C-alpha cells in the first residue's frame, strides 16, 4: 500500500483518549505502529466524545457527515449505555446500526473495520469510590461485548478483545489517568498492539 490513507475512529472517551495527549490515544498509537511496519496512514480523524452512548454517536456521525471511503474505520462504543443502565437490546440494535455505518464508511468493505470490545471500568478506583458492584458491572459488560462480537462475526468484522486486560490492569495506577477511571497512554499502547494485526490485515485486503 503506497501513500497515506485515511483512518476514522468512532466512539467515546476511549477513542478520543480522555485525559491523555493526542499522540497517546490508541488510534494515534496504532498509526505509529503501522508506520513502523511500513504502512502509512494519515493522523486519525475522530468522531468521538467522552460520555457518548450509541445514539449520541449516531447523532455525532450525522452531524459530522464524514465522507468515505476510509481505508480503516474503528468502532468502540457501549460503556456509557451500560453505565447509565440502558437495556442490552437497545445496545444490540443501535450497535448493529453503527456497525453498518462503519462498514459503509469503509467503502462497503467489512474487513476495513476494526471493533474494540468495551473495557471493564468496574474494578477501577473510580468505581470503588462510587460503591459499584464490580461483578455486576463485569456481567453487564460481558453481555454487551457478546452481543457486539456476534454482530461483528455475522458481518465479517474483526473484533478486538481488550476487556480482560482492562480488568487485569485496573489496580495499576500507571494504567489510568488522574481521574482513576480512564486509561493512560500505557494502557492504550496495549490496545493499539492488540489492534495492530487486524489493522494490518484490513489494510492489505
mmCIF file with all atom_site columns, C-alpha atoms in Angstrom:
data_model
loop_
_atom_site.group_PDB
_atom_site.id
_atom_site.type_symbol
_atom_site.label_atom_id
_atom_site.label_alt_id
_atom_site.label_comp_id
_atom_site.label_asym_id
_atom_site.label_entity_id
_atom_site.label_seq_id
_atom_site.pdbx_PDB_ins_code
_atom_site.Cartn_x
_atom_site.Cartn_y
_atom_site.Cartn_z
_atom_site.occupancy
_atom_site.B_iso_or_equiv
_atom_site.pdbx_formal_charge
_atom_site.auth_seq_id
_atom_site.auth_comp_id
_atom_site.auth_asym_id
_atom_site.auth_atom_id
_atom_site.pdbx_PDB_model_num
ATOM 1   C CA . UNK A 1 1   ? 0.000   0.000   0.000  1.00 0.00 ? 1   UNK A CA 1
ATOM 2   C CA . UNK A 1 2   ? 1.604   3.256   -1.068 1.00 0.00 ? 2   UNK A CA 1
ATOM 3   C CA . UNK A 1 3   ? 0.803   6.769   0.048  1.00 0.00 ? 3   UNK A CA 1
ATOM 4   C CA . UNK A 1 4   ? -1.109  7.877   3.114  1.00 0.00 ? 4   UNK A CA 1
ATOM 5   C CA . UNK A 1 5   ? -4.650  6.667   3.606  1.00 0.00 ? 5   UNK A CA 1
ATOM 6   C CA . UNK A 1 6   ? -7.393  7.891   5.902  1.00 0.00 ? 6   UNK A CA 1
ATOM 7   C CA . UNK A 1 7   ? -8.411  6.406   9.269  1.00 0.00 ? 7   UNK A CA 1
ATOM 8   C CA . UNK A 1 8   ? -11.676 7.245   11.050 1.00 0.00 ? 8   UNK A CA 1
ATOM 9   C CA . UNK A 1 9   ? -12.067 6.455   14.751 1.00 0.00 ? 9   UNK A CA 1
ATOM 10  C CA . UNK A 1 10  ? -15.664 6.299   16.026 1.00 0.00 ? 10  UNK A CA 1
ATOM 11  C CA . UNK A 1 11  ? -16.519 6.078   19.692 1.00 0.00 ? 11  UNK A CA 1
ATOM 12  C CA . UNK A 1 12  ? -16.494 7.689   23.115 1.00 0.00 ? 12  UNK A CA 1
ATOM 13  C CA . UNK A 1 13  ? -13.882 8.639   25.726 1.00 0.00 ? 13  UNK A CA 1
ATOM 14  C CA . UNK A 1 14  ? -11.862 5.525   24.958 1.00 0.00 ? 14  UNK A CA 1
ATOM 15  C CA . UNK A 1 15  ? -11.400 6.600   21.335 1.00 0.00 ? 15  UNK A CA 1
ATOM 16  C CA . UNK A 1 16  ? -10.791 10.289  21.999 1.00 0.00 ? 16  UNK A CA 1
ATOM 17  C CA . UNK A 1 17  ? -8.469  9.446   24.885 1.00 0.00 ? 17  UNK A CA 1
ATOM 18  C CA . UNK A 1 18  ? -9.925  11.391  27.819 1.00 0.00 ? 18  UNK A CA 1
ATOM 19  C CA . UNK A 1 19  ? -7.050  12.725  29.894 1.00 0.00 ? 19  UNK A CA 1
ATOM 20  C CA . UNK A 1 20  ? -4.192  11.853  27.532 1.00 0.00 ? 20  UNK A CA 1
ATOM 21  C CA . UNK A 1 21  ? -2.344  13.816  24.864 1.00 0.00 ? 21  UNK A CA 1
ATOM 22  C CA . UNK A 1 22  ? -3.441  13.304  21.267 1.00 0.00 ? 22  UNK A CA 1
ATOM 23  C CA . UNK A 1 23  ? -0.445  11.124  20.497 1.00 0.00 ? 23  UNK A CA 1
ATOM 24  C CA . UNK A 1 24  ? -1.300  8.863   23.451 1.00 0.00 ? 24  UNK A CA 1
ATOM 25  C CA . UNK A 1 25  ? -4.732  7.872   22.156 1.00 0.00 ? 25  UNK A CA 1
ATOM 26  C CA . UNK A 1 26  ? -4.856  4.271   20.981 1.00 0.00 ? 26  UNK A CA 1
ATOM 27  C CA . UNK A 1 27  ? -5.793  5.158   17.366 1.00 0.00 ? 27  UNK A CA 1
ATOM 28  C CA . UNK A 1 28  ? -2.794  7.505   17.161 1.00 0.00 ? 28  UNK A CA 1
ATOM 29  C CA . UNK A 1 29  ? -0.529  4.838   18.651 1.00 0.00 ? 29  UNK A CA 1
ATOM 30  C CA . UNK A 1 30  ? -1.894  2.350   16.123 1.00 0.00 ? 30  UNK A CA 1
ATOM 31  C CA . UNK A 1 31  ? -0.962  4.694   13.276 1.00 0.00 ? 31  UNK A CA 1
ATOM 32  C CA . UNK A 1 32  ? 2.555   4.910   14.699 1.00 0.00 ? 32  UNK A CA 1
ATOM 33  C CA . UNK A 1 33  ? 2.841   1.117   14.933 1.00 0.00 ? 33  UNK A CA 1
ATOM 34  C CA . UNK A 1 34  ? 1.595   0.722   11.381 1.00 0.00 ? 34  UNK A CA 1
ATOM 35  C CA . UNK A 1 35  ? 4.125   3.309   10.236 1.00 0.00 ? 35  UNK A CA 1
ATOM 36  C CA . UNK A 1 36  ? 6.905   1.252   11.809 1.00 0.00 ? 36  UNK A CA 1
ATOM 37  C CA . UNK A 1 37  ? 5.623   -1.659  9.707  1.00 0.00 ? 37  UNK A CA 1
ATOM 38  C CA . UNK A 1 38  ? 5.774   0.445   6.554  1.00 0.00 ? 38  UNK A CA 1
ATOM 39  C CA . UNK A 1 39  ? 2.044   1.117   6.315  1.00 0.00 ? 39  UNK A CA 1
ATOM 40  C CA . UNK A 1 40  ? 1.355   4.839   6.110  1.00 0.00 ? 40  UNK A CA 1
ATOM 41  C CA . UNK A 1 41  ? -1.884  6.281   7.446  1.00 0.00 ? 41  UNK A CA 1
ATOM 42  C CA . UNK A 1 42  ? -2.831  9.894   7.974  1.00 0.00 ? 42  UNK A CA 1
ATOM 43  C CA . UNK A 1 43  ? -3.419  11.033  11.543 1.00 0.00 ? 43  UNK A CA 1
ATOM 44  C CA . UNK A 1 44  ? -6.758  9.625   12.709 1.00 0.00 ? 44  UNK A CA 1
ATOM 45  C CA . UNK A 1 45  ? -9.935  11.585  12.197 1.00 0.00 ? 45  UNK A CA 1
ATOM 46  C CA . UNK A 1 46  ? -12.245 11.297  15.212 1.00 0.00 ? 46  UNK A CA 1
ATOM 47  C CA . UNK A 1 47  ? -15.955 11.308  15.756 1.00 0.00 ? 47  UNK A CA 1
ATOM 48  C CA . UNK A 1 48  ? -15.868 10.568  19.460 1.00 0.00 ? 48  UNK A CA 1
ATOM 49  C CA . UNK A 1 49  ? -16.779 12.396  22.660 1.00 0.00 ? 49  UNK A CA 1
ATOM 50  C CA . UNK A 1 50  ? -16.481 11.462  26.307 1.00 0.00 ? 50  UNK A CA 1
ATOM 51  C CA . UNK A 1 51  ? -19.796 10.191  27.658 1.00 0.00 ? 51  UNK A CA 1
ATOM 52  C CA . UNK A 1 52  ? -21.377 9.276   24.341 1.00 0.00 ? 52  UNK A CA 1
ATOM 53  C CA . UNK A 1 53  ? -23.848 6.430   24.131 1.00 0.00 ? 53  UNK A CA 1
ATOM 54  C CA . UNK A 1 54  ? -24.707 4.589   20.922 1.00 0.00 ? 54  UNK A CA 1
ATOM 55  C CA . UNK A 1 55  ? -27.468 7.026   19.960 1.00 0.00 ? 55  UNK A CA 1
ATOM 56  C CA . UNK A 1 56  ? -25.244 10.019  20.661 1.00 0.00 ? 56  UNK A CA 1
ATOM 57  C CA . UNK A 1 57  ? -22.539 8.568   18.426 1.00 0.00 ? 57  UNK A CA 1
ATOM 58  C CA . UNK A 1 58  ? -25.159 8.089   15.717 1.00 0.00 ? 58  UNK A CA 1
ATOM 59  C CA . UNK A 1 59  ? -26.106 11.758  16.071 1.00 0.00 ? 59  UNK A CA 1
ATOM 60  C CA . UNK A 1 60  ? -22.432 12.753  16.037 1.00 0.00 ? 60  UNK A CA 1
ATOM 61  C CA . UNK A 1 61  ? -21.839 10.892  12.786 1.00 0.00 ? 61  UNK A CA 1
ATOM 62  C CA . UNK A 1 62  ? -24.906 12.505  11.236 1.00 0.00 ? 62  UNK A CA 1
ATOM 63  C CA . UNK A 1 63  ? -23.693 15.957  12.295 1.00 0.00 ? 63  UNK A CA 1
ATOM 64  C CA . UNK A 1 64  ? -20.122 15.428  11.102 1.00 0.00 ? 64  UNK A CA 1
ATOM 65  C CA . UNK A 1 65  ? -21.212 13.835  7.811  1.00 0.00 ? 65  UNK A CA 1
ATOM 66  C CA . UNK A 1 66  ? -17.840 12.168  7.148  1.00 0.00 ? 66  UNK A CA 1
ATOM 67  C CA . UNK A 1 67  ? -17.031 11.484  3.527  1.00 0.00 ? 67  UNK A CA 1
ATOM 68  C CA . UNK A 1 68  ? -15.737 7.992   2.859  1.00 0.00 ? 68  UNK A CA 1
ATOM 69  C CA . UNK A 1 69  ? -14.331 5.737   1.859  1.00 0.00 ? 69  UNK A CA 1
ATOM 70  C CA . UNK A 1 70  ? -11.788 5.414   4.652  1.00 0.00 ? 70  UNK A CA 1
ATOM 71  C CA . UNK A 1 71  ? -9.010  2.847   4.453  1.00 0.00 ? 71  UNK A CA 1
ATOM 72  C CA . UNK A 1 72  ? -9.642  1.935   8.097  1.00 0.00 ? 72  UNK A CA 1
ATOM 73  C CA . UNK A 1 73  ? -12.555 2.576   10.451 1.00 0.00 ? 73  UNK A CA 1
ATOM 74  C CA . UNK A 1 74  ? -12.504 1.721   14.142 1.00 0.00 ? 74  UNK A CA 1
ATOM 75  C CA . UNK A 1 75  ? -15.548 1.498   16.382 1.00 0.00 ? 75  UNK A CA 1
ATOM 76  C CA . UNK A 1 76  ? -15.690 1.304   20.150 1.00 0.00 ? 76  UNK A CA 1
ATOM 77  C CA . UNK A 1 77  ? -18.924 2.200   21.916 1.00 0.00 ? 77  UNK A CA 1
ATOM 78  C CA . UNK A 1 78  ? -21.246 0.994   24.644 1.00 0.00 ? 78  UNK A CA 1
ATOM 79  C CA . UNK A 1 79  ? -19.688 1.630   28.035 1.00 0.00 ? 79  UNK A CA 1
ATOM 80  C CA . UNK A 1 80  ? -21.928 4.627   28.645 1.00 0.00 ? 80  UNK A CA 1
ATOM 81  C CA . UNK A 1 81  ? -25.011 2.605   27.717 1.00 0.00 ? 81  UNK A CA 1
ATOM 82  C CA . UNK A 1 82  ? -24.008 0.151   30.430 1.00 0.00 ? 82  UNK A CA 1
ATOM 83  C CA . UNK A 1 83  ? -23.067 2.907   32.896 1.00 0.00 ? 83  UNK A CA 1
ATOM 84  C CA . UNK A 1 84  ? -26.495 4.527   32.504 1.00 0.00 ? 84  UNK A CA 1
ATOM 85  C CA . UNK A 1 85  ? -28.284 1.212   32.902 1.00 0.00 ? 85  UNK A CA 1
ATOM 86  C CA . UNK A 1 86  ? -29.678 1.097   29.372 1.00 0.00 ? 86  UNK A CA 1
ATOM 87  C CA . UNK A 1 87  ? -31.132 -2.180  28.086 1.00 0.00 ? 87  UNK A CA 1
ATOM 88  C CA . UNK A 1 88  ? -28.961 -4.693  26.277 1.00 0.00 ? 88  UNK A CA 1
ATOM 89  C CA . UNK A 1 89  ? -31.450 -4.884  23.404 1.00 0.00 ? 89  UNK A CA 1
ATOM 90  C CA . UNK A 1 90  ? -31.148 -1.136  22.798 1.00 0.00 ? 90  UNK A CA 1
ATOM 91  C CA . UNK A 1 91  ? -27.400 -1.527  22.605 1.00 0.00 ? 91  UNK A CA 1
ATOM 92  C CA . UNK A 1 92  ? -27.641 -4.530  20.301 1.00 0.00 ? 92  UNK A CA 1
ATOM 93  C CA . UNK A 1 93  ? -29.913 -2.685  17.872 1.00 0.00 ? 93  UNK A CA 1
ATOM 94  C CA . UNK A 1 94  ? -28.006 0.588   17.819 1.00 0.00 ? 94  UNK A CA 1
ATOM 95  C CA . UNK A 1 95  ? -24.590 -1.073  17.732 1.00 0.00 ? 95  UNK A CA 1
ATOM 96  C CA . UNK A 1 96  ? -25.753 -3.054  14.706 1.00 0.00 ? 96  UNK A CA 1
ATOM 97  C CA . UNK A 1 97  ? -26.766 0.184   13.014 1.00 0.00 ? 97  UNK A CA 1
ATOM 98  C CA . UNK A 1 98  ? -23.414 1.782   13.854 1.00 0.00 ? 98  UNK A CA 1
ATOM 99  C CA . UNK A 1 99  ? -21.562 -1.252  12.557 1.00 0.00 ? 99  UNK A CA 1
ATOM 100 C CA . UNK A 1 100 ? -23.405 -0.943  9.260  1.00 0.00 ? 100 UNK A CA 1
ATOM 101 C CA . UNK A 1 101 ? -22.458 2.746   9.106  1.00 0.00 ? 101 UNK A CA 1
ATOM 102 C CA . UNK A 1 102 ? -18.821 1.929   9.818  1.00 0.00 ? 102 UNK A CA 1
ATOM 103 C CA . UNK A 1 103 ? -18.788 -0.625  7.004  1.00 0.00 ? 103 UNK A CA 1
ATOM 104 C CA . UNK A 1 104 ? -20.352 1.898   4.644  1.00 0.00 ? 104 UNK A CA 1
ATOM 105 C CA . UNK A 1 105 ? -17.719 4.486   5.616  1.00 0.00 ? 105 UNK A CA 1
ATOM 106 C CA . UNK A 1 106 ? -15.071 1.865   4.859  1.00 0.00 ? 106 UNK A CA 1
ATOM 107 C CA . UNK A 1 107 ? -16.331 1.680   1.294  1.00 0.00 ? 107 UNK A CA 1
ATOM 108 C CA . UNK A 1 108 ? -18.596 -1.272  1.994  1.00 0.00 ? 108 UNK A CA 1
ATOM 109 C CA . UNK A 1 109 ? -15.641 -3.462  2.960  1.00 0.00 ? 109 UNK A CA 1
ATOM 110 C CA . UNK A 1 110 ? -16.169 -5.138  6.364  1.00 0.00 ? 110 UNK A CA 1
ATOM 111 C CA . UNK A 1 111 ? -12.522 -6.170  6.584  1.00 0.00 ? 111 UNK A CA 1
ATOM 112 C CA . UNK A 1 112 ? -11.574 -2.490  6.725  1.00 0.00 ? 112 UNK A CA 1
ATOM 113 C CA . UNK A 1 113 ? -13.446 -2.128  10.046 1.00 0.00 ? 113 UNK A CA 1
ATOM 114 C CA . UNK A 1 114 ? -11.978 -2.940  13.467 1.00 0.00 ? 114 UNK A CA 1
ATOM 115 C CA . UNK A 1 115 ? -14.152 -3.043  16.598 1.00 0.00 ? 115 UNK A CA 1
ATOM 116 C CA . UNK A 1 116 ? -12.713 -2.879  20.107 1.00 0.00 ? 116 UNK A CA 1
ATOM 117 C CA . UNK A 1 117 ? -14.506 -4.560  22.975 1.00 0.00 ? 117 UNK A CA 1
ATOM 118 C CA . UNK A 1 118 ? -15.805 -2.467  25.860 1.00 0.00 ? 118 UNK A CA 1
ATOM 119 C CA . UNK A 1 119 ? -13.269 -2.251  28.691 1.00 0.00 ? 119 UNK A CA 1
ATOM 120 C CA . UNK A 1 120 ? -14.363 -3.039  32.245 1.00 0.00 ? 120 UNK A CA 1
ATOM 121 C CA . UNK A 1 121 ? -14.319 0.058   34.437 1.00 0.00 ? 121 UNK A CA 1
ATOM 122 C CA . UNK A 1 122 ? -15.906 -1.751  37.398 1.00 0.00 ? 122 UNK A CA 1
ATOM 123 C CA . UNK A 1 123 ? -12.593 -2.511  39.118 1.00 0.00 ? 123 UNK A CA 1
ATOM 124 C CA . UNK A 1 124 ? -11.145 0.998   38.830 1.00 0.00 ? 124 UNK A CA 1
ATOM 125 C CA . UNK A 1 125 ? -10.645 3.347   41.796 1.00 0.00 ? 125 UNK A CA 1
ATOM 126 C CA . UNK A 1 126 ? -13.469 5.489   40.373 1.00 0.00 ? 126 UNK A CA 1
ATOM 127 C CA . UNK A 1 127 ? -15.888 2.577   40.553 1.00 0.00 ? 127 UNK A CA 1
ATOM 128 C CA . UNK A 1 128 ? -14.828 1.715   44.096 1.00 0.00 ? 128 UNK A CA 1
ATOM 129 C CA . UNK A 1 129 ? -15.382 5.315   45.176 1.00 0.00 ? 129 UNK A CA 1
ATOM 130 C CA . UNK A 1 130 ? -18.889 5.117   43.737 1.00 0.00 ? 130 UNK A CA 1
ATOM 131 C CA . UNK A 1 131 ? -19.566 1.875   45.592 1.00 0.00 ? 131 UNK A CA 1
ATOM 132 C CA . UNK A 1 132 ? -20.224 -0.003  42.353 1.00 0.00 ? 132 UNK A CA 1
ATOM 133 C CA . UNK A 1 133 ? -20.614 -3.771  42.346 1.00 0.00 ? 133 UNK A CA 1
ATOM 134 C CA . UNK A 1 134 ? -17.644 -4.926  40.257 1.00 0.00 ? 134 UNK A CA 1
ATOM 135 C CA . UNK A 1 135 ? -19.184 -8.312  39.486 1.00 0.00 ? 135 UNK A CA 1
ATOM 136 C CA . UNK A 1 136 ? -22.439 -6.728  38.311 1.00 0.00 ? 136 UNK A CA 1
ATOM 137 C CA . UNK A 1 137 ? -20.592 -4.290  36.054 1.00 0.00 ? 137 UNK A CA 1
ATOM 138 C CA . UNK A 1 138 ? -18.479 -7.128  34.671 1.00 0.00 ? 138 UNK A CA 1
ATOM 139 C CA . UNK A 1 139 ? -21.515 -9.252  33.883 1.00 0.00 ? 139 UNK A CA 1
ATOM 140 C CA . UNK A 1 140 ? -23.272 -6.434  32.061 1.00 0.00 ? 140 UNK A CA 1
ATOM 141 C CA . UNK A 1 141 ? -20.176 -5.520  30.073 1.00 0.00 ? 141 UNK A CA 1
ATOM 142 C CA . UNK A 1 142 ? -19.668 -9.160  29.144 1.00 0.00 ? 142 UNK A CA 1
ATOM 143 C CA . UNK A 1 143 ? -23.239 -9.294  27.838 1.00 0.00 ? 143 UNK A CA 1
ATOM 144 C CA . UNK A 1 144 ? -22.752 -6.126  25.785 1.00 0.00 ? 144 UNK A CA 1
ATOM 145 C CA . UNK A 1 145 ? -19.486 -7.463  24.371 1.00 0.00 ? 145 UNK A CA 1
ATOM 146 C CA . UNK A 1 146 ? -21.045 -10.805 23.494 1.00 0.00 ? 146 UNK A CA 1
ATOM 147 C CA . UNK A 1 147 ? -23.761 -9.002  21.521 1.00 0.00 ? 147 UNK A CA 1
ATOM 148 C CA . UNK A 1 148 ? -21.201 -6.857  19.691 1.00 0.00 ? 148 UNK A CA 1
ATOM 149 C CA . UNK A 1 149 ? -18.923 -9.815  18.960 1.00 0.00 ? 149 UNK A CA 1
ATOM 150 C CA . UNK A 1 150 ? -21.801 -11.806 17.485 1.00 0.00 ? 150 UNK A CA 1
ATOM 151 C CA . UNK A 1 151 ? -22.792 -8.928  15.201 1.00 0.00 ? 151 UNK A CA 1
ATOM 152 C CA . UNK A 1 152 ? -19.176 -8.478  14.110 1.00 0.00 ? 152 UNK A CA 1
ATOM 153 C CA . UNK A 1 153 ? -18.873 -12.192 13.325 1.00 0.00 ? 153 UNK A CA 1
ATOM 154 C CA . UNK A 1 154 ? -22.028 -12.044 11.225 1.00 0.00 ? 154 UNK A CA 1
ATOM 155 C CA . UNK A 1 155 ? -20.720 -9.015  9.325  1.00 0.00 ? 155 UNK A CA 1
ATOM 156 C CA . UNK A 1 156 ? -17.157 -10.292 8.858  1.00 0.00 ? 156 UNK A CA 1
ATOM 157 C CA . UNK A 1 157 ? -15.646 -7.531  11.020 1.00 0.00 ? 157 UNK A CA 1
ATOM 158 C CA . UNK A 1 158 ? -12.624 -8.018  13.292 1.00 0.00 ? 158 UNK A CA 1
ATOM 159 C CA . UNK A 1 159 ? -13.498 -7.855  17.000 1.00 0.00 ? 159 UNK A CA 1
ATOM 160 C CA . UNK A 1 160 ? -10.513 -6.999  19.192 1.00 0.00 ? 160 UNK A CA 1
ATOM 161 C CA . UNK A 1 161 ? -10.758 -8.207  22.794 1.00 0.00 ? 161 UNK A CA 1
ATOM 162 C CA . UNK A 1 162 ? -9.205  -5.759  25.286 1.00 0.00 ? 162 UNK A CA 1
ATOM 163 C CA . UNK A 1 163 ? -11.612 -6.281  28.205 1.00 0.00 ? 163 UNK A CA 1
ATOM 164 C CA . UNK A 1 164 ? -9.591  -8.915  30.057 1.00 0.00 ? 164 UNK A CA 1
ATOM 165 C CA . UNK A 1 165 ? -6.509  -6.700  30.031 1.00 0.00 ? 165 UNK A CA 1
ATOM 166 C CA . UNK A 1 166 ? -8.531  -3.742  31.323 1.00 0.00 ? 166 UNK A CA 1
ATOM 167 C CA . UNK A 1 167 ? -9.548  -5.884  34.305 1.00 0.00 ? 167 UNK A CA 1
ATOM 168 C CA . UNK A 1 168 ? -6.014  -7.097  34.944 1.00 0.00 ? 168 UNK A CA 1
ATOM 169 C CA . UNK A 1 169 ? -4.624  -3.567  34.776 1.00 0.00 ? 169 UNK A CA 1
ATOM 170 C CA . UNK A 1 170 ? -7.346  -1.765  36.773 1.00 0.00 ? 170 UNK A CA 1
ATOM 171 C CA . UNK A 1 171 ? -5.331  -1.807  40.003 1.00 0.00 ? 171 UNK A CA 1
ATOM 172 C CA . UNK A 1 172 ? -2.168  -0.429  38.355 1.00 0.00 ? 172 UNK A CA 1
ATOM 173 C CA . UNK A 1 173 ? -2.286  3.344   38.734 1.00 0.00 ? 173 UNK A CA 1
ATOM 174 C CA . UNK A 1 174 ? 0.167   3.786   35.861 1.00 0.00 ? 174 UNK A CA 1
ATOM 175 C CA . UNK A 1 175 ? -2.502  2.368   33.559 1.00 0.00 ? 175 UNK A CA 1
ATOM 176 C CA . UNK A 1 176 ? -5.015  5.088   34.470 1.00 0.00 ? 176 UNK A CA 1
ATOM 177 C CA . UNK A 1 177 ? -5.070  8.874   34.302 1.00 0.00 ? 177 UNK A CA 1
ATOM 178 C CA . UNK A 1 178 ? -5.641  11.018  37.375 1.00 0.00 ? 178 UNK A CA 1
ATOM 179 C CA . UNK A 1 179 ? -9.415  10.506  37.441 1.00 0.00 ? 179 UNK A CA 1
ATOM 180 C CA . UNK A 1 180 ? -8.903  6.852   38.347 1.00 0.00 ? 180 UNK A CA 1
ATOM 181 C CA . UNK A 1 181 ? -11.196 5.785   35.533 1.00 0.00 ? 181 UNK A CA 1
ATOM 182 C CA . UNK A 1 182 ? -9.871  6.449   32.070 1.00 0.00 ? 182 UNK A CA 1
ATOM 183 C CA . UNK A 1 183 ? -6.871  4.614   30.595 1.00 0.00 ? 183 UNK A CA 1
ATOM 184 C CA . UNK A 1 184 ? -3.444  6.162   30.407 1.00 0.00 ? 184 UNK A CA 1
ATOM 185 C CA . UNK A 1 185 ? -1.311  6.124   27.286 1.00 0.00 ? 185 UNK A CA 1
ATOM 186 C CA . UNK A 1 186 ? 0.322   2.956   28.649 1.00 0.00 ? 186 UNK A CA 1
ATOM 187 C CA . UNK A 1 187 ? -2.960  1.047   28.607 1.00 0.00 ? 187 UNK A CA 1
ATOM 188 C CA . UNK A 1 188 ? -3.817  2.481   25.205 1.00 0.00 ? 188 UNK A CA 1
ATOM 189 C CA . UNK A 1 189 ? -0.475  1.169   23.955 1.00 0.00 ? 189 UNK A CA 1
ATOM 190 C CA . UNK A 1 190 ? -1.662  -2.345  24.784 1.00 0.00 ? 190 UNK A CA 1
ATOM 191 C CA . UNK A 1 191 ? -4.925  -1.762  22.902 1.00 0.00 ? 191 UNK A CA 1
ATOM 192 C CA . UNK A 1 192 ? -3.011  -0.482  19.880 1.00 0.00 ? 192 UNK A CA 1
ATOM 193 C CA . UNK A 1 193 ? -0.828  -3.591  19.874 1.00 0.00 ? 193 UNK A CA 1
ATOM 194 C CA . UNK A 1 194 ? -3.919  -5.791  20.074 1.00 0.00 ? 194 UNK A CA 1
ATOM 195 C CA . UNK A 1 195 ? -5.460  -3.960  17.123 1.00 0.00 ? 195 UNK A CA 1
ATOM 196 C CA . UNK A 1 196 ? -2.269  -3.996  15.040 1.00 0.00 ? 196 UNK A CA 1
ATOM 197 C CA . UNK A 1 197 ? -2.670  -7.381  13.363 1.00 0.00 ? 197 UNK A CA 1
ATOM 198 C CA . UNK A 1 198 ? -6.350  -6.870  12.400 1.00 0.00 ? 198 UNK A CA 1
ATOM 199 C CA . UNK A 1 199 ? -5.477  -3.418  11.091 1.00 0.00 ? 199 UNK A CA 1
ATOM 200 C CA . UNK A 1 200 ? -2.584  -4.770  9.021  1.00 0.00 ? 200 UNK A CA 1
ATOM 201 C CA . UNK A 1 201 ? -4.861  -7.427  7.572  1.00 0.00 ? 201 UNK A CA 1
ATOM 202 C CA . UNK A 1 202 ? -7.502  -4.780  6.837  1.00 0.00 ? 202 UNK A CA 1
ATOM 203 C CA . UNK A 1 203 ? -5.087  -2.527  5.017  1.00 0.00 ? 203 UNK A CA 1
ATOM 204 C CA . UNK A 1 204 ? -3.707  -5.355  2.918  1.00 0.00 ? 204 UNK A CA 1
ATOM 205 C CA . UNK A 1 205 ? -7.176  -6.513  1.875  1.00 0.00 ? 205 UNK A CA 1
#
